[in-house]
Amino acid sequence: MLHSLPLHRFNESIVLPAADIERIQAMGEPPMRLARHAVLRREGEPPRFIYLLIEGWVASSVLLPGGDRQITKFHLPGDLLGTPSMCLERTADTLTALTPASVSRVSLASFGELFQRSPSFAAAMLLSIQRERVALMDRLAAVGRTPALARVSALLLDLAERLGALSGGTIDEFELPVTQEQIGDHLGLTAVHVNRVFRQLVDTGLIRRNRQRVTLLDRQRLRSVSARQEREPAKDVSWLVGGQAGA
Amino acid sequence: MLHSLPLHRFNESIVLPAADIERIQAMGEPPMRLARHAVLRREGEPPRFIYLLIEGWVASSVLLPGGDRQITKFHLPGDLLGTPSMCLERTADTLTALTPASVSRVSLASFGELFQRSPSFAAAMLLSIQRERVALMDRLAAVGRTPALARVSALLLDLAERLGALSGGTIDEFELPVTQEQIGDHLGLTAVHVNRVFRQLVDTGLIRRNRQRVTLLDRQRLRSVSARQEREPAKDVSWLVGGQAGA
DNA sequence: CGTCATCTTGACCCAGTTCAATATAGGTGG
DNA sequence: CCACCTATATTGAACTGGGTCAAGATGACG
């Protein structure tokens, strides 16, 4: 029983019936604990499982032939991990715990069964994956077209927003349990340069920082330097779920 | 009746029953013709339709506040366009014809109906979107971590592969009906630099080029400089479609 | 209390950008 | 069929954001 699984990600545009919520919680195996740096799944393996992240942060990353790494997503509790690779013979992304974490493994078989059994779950999945796709498009635009300062600012705003959604409030101070090298791998920058950008953000009064705790001091200015588009989730998805009105 | 719609994208891992194929073809409105540069849908509009691309090339792009543009995908015939925005209140991507094109509009309502009615269609959609997501992850890695030469090479190989899948053969010479500026917007480069990279590819004998026709002369070397991962589509997706064996 | 990972900062370098000037090629109106 | 016009391609010269290299500093942890 995963009574501790945050469910906000499953109810973003569609409110799932209680029966579905139960089935989601039932499809996962008993949670397992991961130490920091533990590899949950390595790329190249045949995909047989996906994972519900219950607690902690996990990075999903892709390796380039040259040995460089691209972190495709910093996952927070409530996220469903490793799903992109379900369409491949061999897994594309490596899942690594950034902090001690707790995850529940889900076999593709149980996922598939729920997807087939519950139309509302299938619909919620469809929309959720499209949201991830839009996020990827936005980050691609940032990495391809914006300077380092904008990328780091955008990341901080994005994390604050997601942590807020997770806790159900607004957050402007949070723990960033992530190495500057990992931030670089996420944004297409060097650890050294990430460090310089942080310095700049502090020096210009946009954020405060001690150790890994970050405080957003001037959201307004941060937003304007970040060149980030606000994306509002669809409110009315009745075209997809038939009977149901919007959330 | 869209007897001319290429269906290869709908049968990549899952072989859809004939009834589904018919329903797909029936869900689209009569094709409309687009002139080069015509905008099919602009970002910011409420999403009400998606589009089946029957003929021609269409770009999907995202705008940054600064006015820069990121082309998220060069779409080829058979692609389903504009779907990422179905999860949003306001469309994220602009769809622009790169060549004269023919598309069939599909209301979200008919898409949703088919998605609900046909489990195999829903499954095929899920996998297809995940494939797009993996492609975005790979391009993000390329833009974030590889030099210009690798990015351009990767694009050429990717297009050759997709055009091959479309025509059902192997292709190493094709028309590239795309401006160098557009290539730049796709790869996070300047038009000027794209030009220089093309020169370099020609000078080192990797490709030939006259006007917009490109010939891949040395696939092997091209592949090694491209730093591109080959991604093999899943063969067995019976976990998702119950009865059905792999393609 | 030593060791390894991470962070910081400086000095220098380079891939790719910017700016600018020319070339080409279709496409258009007459 | 021609003269013109606009979009695109090409190339050179100079510049810069971010990378690379290297040398400490600072912690966290066993």
Coordinates of C-alpha atoms (C1' of nucleotides) in Angstrom, one line a residue:
Chain A
M1 CA 0.0 0.0 0.0
L2 CA 1.5 3.3 -1.1
H3 CA -0.5 5.6 1.0
S4 CA 2.4 8.1 0.8
L5 CA 2.4 8.4 -3.0
P6 CA 1.7 12.0 -4.0
L7 CA -1.1 12.0 -6.5
H8 CA -1.1 15.5 -7.8
R9 CA 0.5 14.5 -11.1
F10 CA -2.4 12.2 -11.8
N11 CA -5.0 14.8 -11.3
E12 CA -3.8 17.7 -13.3
S13 CA -6.4 18.1 -16.0
I14 CA -8.5 15.0 -15.3
V15 CA -9.9 14.1 -11.9
L16 CA -9.6 10.3 -11.7
P17 CA -12.4 8.3 -10.1
A18 CA -11.5 6.9 -6.7
A19 CA -11.3 3.4 -8.2
D20 CA -8.5 4.5 -10.5
I21 CA -6.6 6.0 -7.7
E22 CA -6.8 2.8 -5.8
R23 CA -5.6 0.8 -8.9
I24 CA -2.7 3.2 -9.4
Q25 CA -1.6 2.6 -5.8
A26 CA -2.1 -1.1 -6.2
M27 CA -0.1 -1.5 -9.4
G28 CA 3.2 -0.6 -7.7
E29 CA 5.3 -3.1 -5.8
P30 CA 6.2 -2.4 -2.2
P31 CA 8.5 0.7 -2.1
M32 CA 12.2 0.2 -2.2
R33 CA 14.8 2.6 -0.8
L34 CA 17.6 4.0 -2.8
A35 CA 20.8 5.6 -1.5
R36 CA 22.0 8.8 -3.1
H37 CA 23.8 8.0 -6.4
A38 CA 22.1 4.6 -6.7
V39 CA 21.2 3.7 -10.2
L40 CA 17.6 2.5 -10.5
R41 CA 17.9 1.5 -14.1
R42 CA 20.7 1.9 -16.6
E43 CA 20.2 2.7 -20.3
G44 CA 20.5 -0.1 -22.7
E45 CA 18.6 -2.6 -20.5
P46 CA 15.4 -4.0 -22.0
P47 CA 12.5 -2.0 -20.5
R48 CA 10.4 -4.1 -18.2
F49 CA 9.4 -1.6 -15.5
I50 CA 8.5 1.9 -14.8
Y51 CA 8.7 3.5 -11.4
L52 CA 6.6 5.7 -9.1
L53 CA 8.7 8.2 -7.3
I54 CA 7.4 8.4 -3.7
E55 CA 10.1 10.4 -2.0
G56 CA 13.4 12.1 -3.0
W57 CA 14.8 13.3 -6.2
V58 CA 15.8 11.2 -9.2
A59 CA 17.5 12.3 -12.4
S60 CA 16.8 10.8 -15.8
S61 CA 19.7 11.1 -18.1
V62 CA 20.9 10.1 -21.6
L63 CA 24.5 9.3 -22.5
L64 CA 26.2 10.5 -25.7
P65 CA 28.7 8.3 -27.5
G66 CA 31.4 10.8 -26.5
G67 CA 30.7 10.2 -22.8
D68 CA 28.8 13.4 -22.2
R69 CA 25.6 13.2 -20.3
Q70 CA 22.3 15.1 -20.7
I71 CA 20.0 15.1 -17.8
T72 CA 16.6 15.1 -19.3
K73 CA 14.6 15.7 -16.2
F74 CA 14.9 16.2 -12.4
H75 CA 12.1 14.1 -11.1
L76 CA 10.2 15.0 -7.9
P77 CA 7.9 12.9 -5.8
G78 CA 4.8 11.9 -7.6
D79 CA 6.5 11.6 -11.0
L80 CA 6.3 8.4 -13.0
L81 CA 9.8 7.6 -14.1
G82 CA 11.2 5.8 -17.1
T83 CA 8.2 5.8 -19.2
P84 CA 9.7 7.2 -22.4
S85 CA 11.7 4.0 -22.9
M86 CA 8.5 1.9 -23.0
C87 CA 8.5 2.4 -26.8
L88 CA 12.0 1.0 -27.3
E89 CA 13.8 -2.4 -27.4
R90 CA 16.5 -1.0 -25.1
T91 CA 16.1 1.7 -22.5
A92 CA 17.2 5.2 -23.5
D93 CA 17.5 6.8 -20.1
T94 CA 19.3 6.1 -17.0
L95 CA 17.6 6.7 -13.7
T96 CA 19.8 7.8 -10.8
A97 CA 18.9 8.9 -7.3
L98 CA 20.0 12.4 -6.5
T99 CA 19.0 12.1 -2.9
P100 CA 18.1 9.1 -0.8
A101 CA 14.8 8.1 -2.4
S102 CA 11.9 5.8 -2.2
V103 CA 10.4 4.3 -5.4
S104 CA 7.8 1.7 -6.2
R105 CA 8.5 -0.4 -9.2
V106 CA 5.6 -1.1 -11.7
S107 CA 5.8 -3.8 -14.3
L108 CA 4.9 -2.7 -17.7
A109 CA 2.3 -5.5 -17.6
S110 CA 0.4 -4.0 -14.7
F111 CA 0.7 -0.6 -16.3
G112 CA -0.6 -1.9 -19.6
E113 CA -3.5 -3.6 -17.8
L114 CA -4.6 -0.5 -16.1
F115 CA -4.1 1.5 -19.3
Q116 CA -6.5 -0.9 -21.1
R117 CA -9.0 -1.3 -18.2
S118 CA -9.5 2.3 -17.4
P119 CA -10.2 4.9 -20.1
S120 CA -9.8 7.8 -17.7
F121 CA -6.4 6.5 -16.7
A122 CA -5.4 6.2 -20.3
A123 CA -6.6 9.7 -20.9
A124 CA -4.7 11.1 -17.9
M125 CA -1.6 9.3 -19.2
L126 CA -1.9 10.7 -22.6
L127 CA -2.2 14.3 -21.3
S128 CA 0.6 13.8 -18.7
I129 CA 3.0 12.6 -21.4
Q130 CA 2.1 15.5 -23.7
R131 CA 2.9 17.8 -20.8
E132 CA 6.3 16.3 -20.4
R133 CA 6.8 16.7 -24.1
V134 CA 5.9 20.4 -24.0
A135 CA 8.4 20.8 -21.1
L136 CA 11.0 19.2 -23.2
M137 CA 10.3 21.4 -26.1
D138 CA 10.6 24.4 -23.9
R139 CA 13.9 23.3 -22.5
L140 CA 15.2 22.6 -25.9
A141 CA 14.3 26.1 -26.8
A142 CA 16.1 27.4 -23.7
V143 CA 19.2 25.4 -24.3
G144 CA 19.3 26.1 -28.0
R145 CA 18.5 29.8 -27.8
T146 CA 19.0 31.4 -24.4
P147 CA 22.1 32.4 -22.5
A148 CA 23.2 30.6 -19.3
L149 CA 21.7 33.2 -17.0
A150 CA 18.2 32.6 -18.4
R151 CA 18.5 28.8 -18.3
V152 CA 19.5 28.7 -14.6
S153 CA 16.7 31.2 -13.7
A154 CA 14.2 29.1 -15.6
L155 CA 15.3 26.0 -13.8
L156 CA 14.9 27.6 -10.4
L157 CA 11.4 28.9 -11.3
D158 CA 10.4 25.6 -12.6
L159 CA 11.5 23.7 -9.5
A160 CA 9.9 26.2 -7.2
E161 CA 6.6 25.8 -9.2
R162 CA 6.8 22.0 -9.1
L163 CA 7.7 21.9 -5.4
G164 CA 4.8 24.2 -4.8
A165 CA 2.4 21.9 -6.6
L166 CA 3.7 19.0 -4.6
S167 CA 3.2 20.7 -1.3
G168 CA 0.0 22.5 -2.3
G169 CA 1.3 26.0 -1.7
T170 CA 3.7 28.7 -3.1
I171 CA 7.3 28.2 -2.4
D172 CA 10.2 30.6 -2.8
E173 CA 12.8 28.9 -0.7
F174 CA 13.9 25.3 -1.1
E175 CA 16.6 22.7 -0.9
L176 CA 18.4 22.1 -4.2
P177 CA 20.0 18.7 -3.6
V178 CA 21.9 18.7 -6.8
T179 CA 25.5 19.2 -7.8
Q180 CA 26.4 22.1 -10.0
E181 CA 27.8 19.6 -12.4
Q182 CA 24.4 18.0 -12.6
I183 CA 22.7 21.3 -13.2
G184 CA 25.2 21.8 -16.0
D185 CA 24.3 18.4 -17.5
H186 CA 20.7 19.4 -17.3
L187 CA 21.1 22.8 -19.0
G188 CA 23.9 22.2 -21.4
L189 CA 26.5 24.1 -19.4
T190 CA 29.8 23.4 -17.5
A191 CA 29.8 23.1 -13.7
V192 CA 32.3 26.0 -13.7
H193 CA 29.9 28.2 -15.6
V194 CA 26.9 27.2 -13.5
N195 CA 28.9 28.4 -10.5
R196 CA 29.6 31.8 -12.1
V197 CA 25.9 32.2 -13.0
F198 CA 24.9 31.5 -9.4
R199 CA 27.4 34.1 -8.3
Q200 CA 25.8 36.5 -10.7
L201 CA 22.3 35.7 -9.5
V202 CA 23.4 36.3 -5.9
D203 CA 25.3 39.5 -6.7
T204 CA 22.4 41.0 -8.5
G205 CA 20.1 40.2 -5.7
L206 CA 17.9 37.8 -7.6
I207 CA 18.5 34.9 -5.2
R208 CA 20.1 34.1 -1.9
R209 CA 21.9 30.9 -1.3
N210 CA 23.7 29.2 1.5
R211 CA 24.9 25.7 1.0
Q212 CA 22.2 24.0 -1.1
R213 CA 19.3 26.1 0.1
V214 CA 18.1 28.6 -2.5
T215 CA 15.8 31.6 -1.9
L216 CA 14.1 33.4 -4.7
L217 CA 14.3 37.0 -3.8
D218 CA 12.8 38.7 -6.8
R219 CA 10.5 36.4 -8.7
Q220 CA 9.4 39.2 -11.1
R221 CA 12.9 39.9 -12.3
L222 CA 13.8 36.3 -12.3
R223 CA 10.9 35.6 -14.5
S224 CA 11.8 38.3 -17.0
V225 CA 15.4 37.2 -17.3
S226 CA 14.4 33.5 -17.6
A227 CA 12.6 33.9 -21.0
R228 CA 10.3 31.2 -19.8
Q229 CA 6.8 30.7 -21.2
E230 CA 4.0 30.0 -18.7
R231 CA 2.1 27.0 -19.7
E232 CA -1.5 26.7 -18.4
P233 CA -2.8 23.1 -18.3
A234 CA -6.0 22.5 -20.3
K235 CA -9.1 23.1 -18.1
D236 CA -11.7 21.4 -20.3
V237 CA -10.7 18.0 -21.5
S238 CA -14.2 16.7 -21.9
W239 CA -13.4 15.9 -25.6
L240 CA -11.1 13.2 -24.2
V241 CA -13.0 11.8 -21.3
G242 CA -16.5 11.9 -22.6
G243 CA -18.7 12.3 -19.5
Q244 CA -16.3 14.3 -17.3
A245 CA -16.2 18.0 -17.0
G246 CA -13.0 19.9 -16.5
A247 CA -11.0 19.9 -13.3
Chain B
M1 CA -11.5 9.7 -47.8
L2 CA -7.8 10.1 -47.3
H3 CA -6.6 7.2 -49.4
S4 CA -3.3 9.0 -49.7
L5 CA -2.4 9.3 -46.0
P6 CA 0.8 7.4 -45.3
L7 CA 0.1 5.1 -42.4
H8 CA 3.6 3.9 -41.5
R9 CA 3.6 6.1 -38.4
F10 CA 0.5 4.3 -37.0
N11 CA 2.0 0.8 -37.4
E12 CA 5.4 1.1 -35.9
S13 CA 5.2 -1.2 -32.9
I14 CA 1.5 -2.1 -33.1
V15 CA -0.3 -3.4 -36.1
L16 CA -3.7 -1.8 -36.0
P17 CA -6.8 -3.7 -37.0
A18 CA -8.2 -2.7 -40.3
A19 CA -11.2 -1.2 -38.6
D20 CA -8.9 1.2 -36.8
I21 CA -7.2 2.2 -39.9
E22 CA -10.5 3.0 -41.4
R23 CA -11.5 5.1 -38.4
I24 CA -8.2 7.0 -38.5
Q25 CA -8.9 7.9 -42.1
A26 CA -12.4 8.8 -41.3
M27 CA -11.6 11.1 -38.5
G28 CA -9.9 13.6 -40.6
E29 CA -11.7 16.3 -42.6
P30 CA -11.2 16.6 -46.3
P31 CA -7.6 17.6 -47.0
M32 CA -6.7 21.2 -47.4
R33 CA -3.8 22.6 -49.4
L34 CA -1.3 24.9 -47.9
A35 CA 1.1 27.2 -49.7
R36 CA 4.7 27.4 -48.6
H37 CA 5.0 29.6 -45.5
A38 CA 1.3 29.3 -44.7
V39 CA 0.6 29.1 -41.0
L40 CA -1.6 26.2 -40.2
R41 CA -2.0 27.1 -36.5
R42 CA -0.4 29.8 -34.5
E43 CA 0.8 29.4 -30.9
G44 CA -1.4 31.0 -28.3
E45 CA -4.7 29.8 -29.9
P46 CA -6.9 27.5 -27.9
P47 CA -6.2 24.0 -29.2
R48 CA -9.2 22.6 -30.9
F49 CA -7.7 20.6 -33.7
I50 CA -4.8 18.4 -34.6
Y51 CA -3.7 17.7 -38.1
L52 CA -2.7 14.7 -40.3
L53 CA 0.1 15.6 -42.7
I54 CA -0.6 14.0 -46.0
E55 CA 1.9 15.6 -48.2
G56 CA 4.8 18.1 -47.9
W57 CA 6.9 19.3 -45.0
V58 CA 5.6 21.3 -42.0
A59 CA 7.6 22.8 -39.1
S60 CA 6.5 22.9 -35.6
S61 CA 8.1 25.8 -33.7
V62 CA 8.1 27.5 -30.3
L63 CA 8.7 31.2 -29.8
L64 CA 10.8 32.7 -27.1
P65 CA 9.9 36.0 -25.4
G66 CA 13.1 37.5 -27.0
G67 CA 11.7 36.7 -30.4
D68 CA 14.0 33.7 -31.1
R69 CA 12.4 30.7 -32.5
Q70 CA 13.0 27.0 -31.8
I71 CA 11.8 24.6 -34.4
T72 CA 10.9 21.5 -32.4
K73 CA 10.3 19.2 -35.4
F74 CA 10.4 18.9 -39.1
H75 CA 7.3 17.0 -39.9
L76 CA 7.0 14.6 -42.8
P77 CA 4.0 13.0 -44.5
G78 CA 2.2 10.6 -42.1
D79 CA 3.0 12.6 -39.0
L80 CA 0.3 13.7 -36.7
L81 CA 0.8 17.4 -36.0
G82 CA 0.1 19.7 -33.1
T83 CA -0.7 17.0 -30.5
P84 CA 1.6 18.3 -27.7
S85 CA -0.6 21.3 -27.2
M86 CA -3.7 19.2 -26.5
C87 CA -2.8 19.3 -22.8
L88 CA -2.8 23.1 -22.7
E89 CA -5.2 26.0 -22.5
R90 CA -3.3 27.8 -25.2
T91 CA -1.4 26.2 -28.0
A92 CA 2.4 26.0 -27.5
D93 CA 3.6 25.4 -31.0
T94 CA 3.1 27.1 -34.3
L95 CA 2.7 24.9 -37.4
T96 CA 4.1 26.4 -40.6
A97 CA 4.3 24.8 -44.1
L98 CA 7.8 24.5 -45.3
T99 CA 6.7 23.4 -48.7
P100 CA 3.3 23.4 -50.4
A101 CA 1.5 20.8 -48.3
S102 CA -1.7 18.9 -47.8
V103 CA -3.2 18.3 -44.4
S104 CA -6.4 16.9 -43.0
R105 CA -7.7 18.6 -39.9
V106 CA -9.0 16.5 -37.0
S107 CA -11.1 17.9 -34.2
L108 CA -10.0 16.9 -30.8
A109 CA -13.5 15.6 -30.3
S110 CA -13.1 12.9 -33.1
F111 CA -9.6 12.1 -31.9
G112 CA -10.9 11.7 -28.3
E113 CA -13.7 9.5 -29.5
L114 CA -11.4 7.2 -31.4
F115 CA -8.9 7.2 -28.4
Q116 CA -11.8 6.0 -26.2
R117 CA -13.4 3.6 -28.6
S118 CA -10.3 1.7 -29.7
P119 CA -7.8 0.4 -27.1
S120 CA -5.3 -0.5 -29.8
F121 CA -5.4 3.0 -31.2
A122 CA -4.9 4.4 -27.7
A123 CA -2.0 2.1 -27.2
A124 CA -0.5 3.1 -30.6
M125 CA -0.8 6.8 -29.6
L126 CA 0.9 6.2 -26.3
L127 CA 3.9 4.6 -27.9
S128 CA 4.0 7.1 -30.7
I129 CA 4.1 10.0 -28.4
Q130 CA 6.8 8.4 -26.3
R131 CA 8.9 7.9 -29.4
E132 CA 8.6 11.6 -30.1
R133 CA 9.6 12.3 -26.5
V134 CA 12.7 10.2 -26.9
A135 CA 13.5 12.0 -30.1
L136 CA 13.3 15.3 -28.2
M137 CA 15.5 14.0 -25.5
D138 CA 18.1 13.0 -28.0
R139 CA 18.0 16.3 -29.8
L140 CA 18.2 18.1 -26.5
A141 CA 21.3 16.1 -25.8
A142 CA 22.7 17.0 -29.2
V143 CA 22.0 20.7 -28.8
G144 CA 23.2 20.8 -25.3
R145 CA 26.3 18.7 -25.7
T146 CA 27.6 18.3 -29.3
P147 CA 29.3 20.7 -31.7
A148 CA 27.6 22.0 -34.8
L149 CA 29.1 19.4 -37.2
A150 CA 27.6 16.6 -35.2
R151 CA 24.2 18.2 -35.0
V152 CA 23.9 18.8 -38.7
S153 CA 25.1 15.3 -39.5
A154 CA 22.6 13.9 -37.1
L155 CA 19.8 15.9 -38.7
L156 CA 20.7 14.6 -42.2
L157 CA 20.8 11.0 -41.0
D158 CA 17.5 11.4 -39.2
L159 CA 15.8 12.8 -42.2
A160 CA 17.2 10.1 -44.5
E161 CA 15.9 7.5 -42.1
R162 CA 12.5 9.0 -41.9
L163 CA 12.2 9.5 -45.6
G164 CA 13.3 5.9 -46.1
A165 CA 10.6 4.7 -43.7
L166 CA 8.1 6.8 -45.6
S167 CA 9.0 5.4 -49.0
G168 CA 9.7 1.9 -47.7
G169 CA 13.3 1.8 -48.8
T170 CA 16.8 3.1 -48.0
I171 CA 17.5 6.6 -49.1
D172 CA 20.8 8.5 -49.4
E173 CA 19.8 11.3 -51.6
F174 CA 16.9 13.6 -51.0
E175 CA 15.5 17.1 -51.4
L176 CA 16.0 19.3 -48.3
P177 CA 13.3 21.9 -48.8
V178 CA 14.4 23.9 -45.8
T179 CA 16.2 27.2 -45.4
Q180 CA 19.6 27.3 -43.7
E181 CA 18.0 29.6 -41.2
Q182 CA 15.3 27.1 -40.4
I183 CA 18.0 24.4 -39.9
G184 CA 19.7 26.7 -37.5
D185 CA 16.4 27.3 -35.6
H186 CA 16.1 23.5 -35.4
L187 CA 19.6 22.9 -34.1
G188 CA 20.3 26.0 -32.1
L189 CA 22.7 27.5 -34.6
T190 CA 23.0 30.5 -36.8
A191 CA 22.2 30.4 -40.5
V192 CA 25.7 31.6 -41.1
H193 CA 27.2 28.8 -39.2
V194 CA 24.9 26.2 -40.7
N195 CA 26.3 27.3 -44.0
R196 CA 29.9 26.9 -42.9
V197 CA 29.2 23.4 -41.6
F198 CA 27.6 22.4 -44.9
R199 CA 30.7 23.6 -46.6
Q200 CA 32.8 21.5 -44.2
L201 CA 30.7 18.4 -44.9
V202 CA 31.1 18.9 -48.6
D203 CA 34.8 19.6 -48.4
T204 CA 35.5 16.5 -46.3
G205 CA 33.5 14.4 -48.7
L206 CA 30.7 13.4 -46.4
I207 CA 28.0 14.8 -48.5
R208 CA 27.4 16.3 -51.9
R209 CA 25.0 19.1 -52.5
N210 CA 23.6 21.1 -55.3
R211 CA 20.8 23.6 -54.6
Q212 CA 18.6 21.8 -52.1
R213 CA 19.4 18.2 -53.1
V214 CA 21.6 16.4 -50.6
T215 CA 23.5 13.2 -51.1
L216 CA 25.0 11.3 -48.2
L217 CA 28.3 10.0 -49.6
D218 CA 29.7 8.3 -46.5
R219 CA 27.0 7.2 -44.1
Q220 CA 29.6 5.4 -41.9
R221 CA 31.7 8.4 -41.2
L222 CA 28.6 10.6 -41.0
R223 CA 27.2 8.4 -38.3
S224 CA 30.4 8.5 -36.3
V225 CA 30.7 12.2 -36.4
S226 CA 27.0 12.6 -35.6
A227 CA 27.2 11.2 -32.1
R228 CA 23.7 9.9 -32.6
Q229 CA 22.2 6.9 -30.7
E230 CA 20.3 4.4 -32.8
R231 CA 16.9 3.8 -31.2
E232 CA 15.2 0.5 -32.0
P233 CA 11.4 0.5 -31.6
A234 CA 10.0 -2.0 -29.2
K235 CA 9.2 -5.3 -30.9
D236 CA 7.0 -6.9 -28.3
V237 CA 4.3 -4.7 -26.9
S238 CA 2.0 -7.4 -25.9
W239 CA 2.0 -6.0 -22.3
L240 CA 0.1 -3.1 -23.7
V241 CA -2.3 -4.6 -26.2
G242 CA -3.2 -7.8 -24.5
G243 CA -3.9 -10.3 -27.2
Q244 CA -1.6 -8.9 -29.9
A245 CA 1.9 -10.2 -30.7
G246 CA 4.7 -7.9 -31.6
A247 CA 4.9 -6.3 -35.1
Chain C
dC1 C1' 41.7 14.1 11.1
dG2 C1' 42.4 12.5 6.4
dT3 C1' 40.1 11.9 2.1
dC4 C1' 37.2 12.5 -1.6
dA5 C1' 33.7 15.2 -3.7
dT6 C1' 32.2 19.6 -4.6
dC7 C1' 32.7 24.4 -4.9
dT8 C1' 35.2 28.7 -6.3
dT9 C1' 38.0 31.7 -8.8
dG10 C1' 41.5 33.2 -12.2
dA11 C1' 43.7 33.1 -16.8
dC12 C1' 43.4 31.9 -21.3
dC13 C1' 41.1 29.9 -25.4
dC14 C1' 37.8 28.8 -29.1
dA15 C1' 33.4 27.4 -31.4
dG16 C1' 30.1 29.8 -32.8
dT17 C1' 28.0 34.6 -33.2
dT18 C1' 27.7 39.1 -35.2
dC19 C1' 28.2 42.3 -38.6
dA20 C1' 28.7 43.4 -43.2
dA21 C1' 29.3 42.9 -48.0
dT22 C1' 28.3 40.1 -52.3
dA23 C1' 26.4 36.6 -54.9
dT24 C1' 22.4 33.7 -56.8
dA25 C1' 18.1 32.3 -57.8
dG26 C1' 13.6 32.2 -58.4
dG27 C1' 9.5 34.8 -58.9
dT28 C1' 6.8 38.8 -60.7
dG29 C1' 4.9 42.5 -63.3
dG30 C1' 5.1 44.5 -67.5
Chain D
dC1 C1' 11.2 37.6 -72.7
dC2 C1' 13.2 41.0 -69.8
dA3 C1' 14.3 43.9 -65.8
dC4 C1' 13.8 44.0 -61.2
dC5 C1' 13.2 42.4 -56.4
dT6 C1' 13.2 39.9 -52.5
dA7 C1' 14.7 35.7 -50.1
dT8 C1' 18.4 33.0 -49.6
dA9 C1' 23.2 31.6 -49.7
dT10 C1' 28.1 32.6 -49.1
dT11 C1' 32.2 34.4 -47.3
dG12 C1' 35.4 37.4 -44.6
dA13 C1' 36.7 39.8 -40.3
dA14 C1' 36.2 40.7 -35.6
dC15 C1' 34.1 39.6 -31.2
dT16 C1' 32.2 37.0 -27.1
dG17 C1' 29.8 33.7 -24.1
dG18 C1' 31.0 29.9 -22.3
dG19 C1' 34.6 26.2 -22.2
dT20 C1' 39.1 24.5 -20.5
dC21 C1' 42.7 24.2 -17.4
dA22 C1' 44.5 24.7 -13.1
dA23 C1' 44.9 25.8 -8.3
dG24 C1' 43.0 26.3 -4.0
dA25 C1' 39.1 26.3 -0.5
dT26 C1' 35.4 24.0 1.9
dG27 C1' 32.8 20.5 3.6
dA28 C1' 30.8 16.0 4.7
dC29 C1' 31.8 11.7 6.3
dG30 C1' 34.1 7.5 7.7

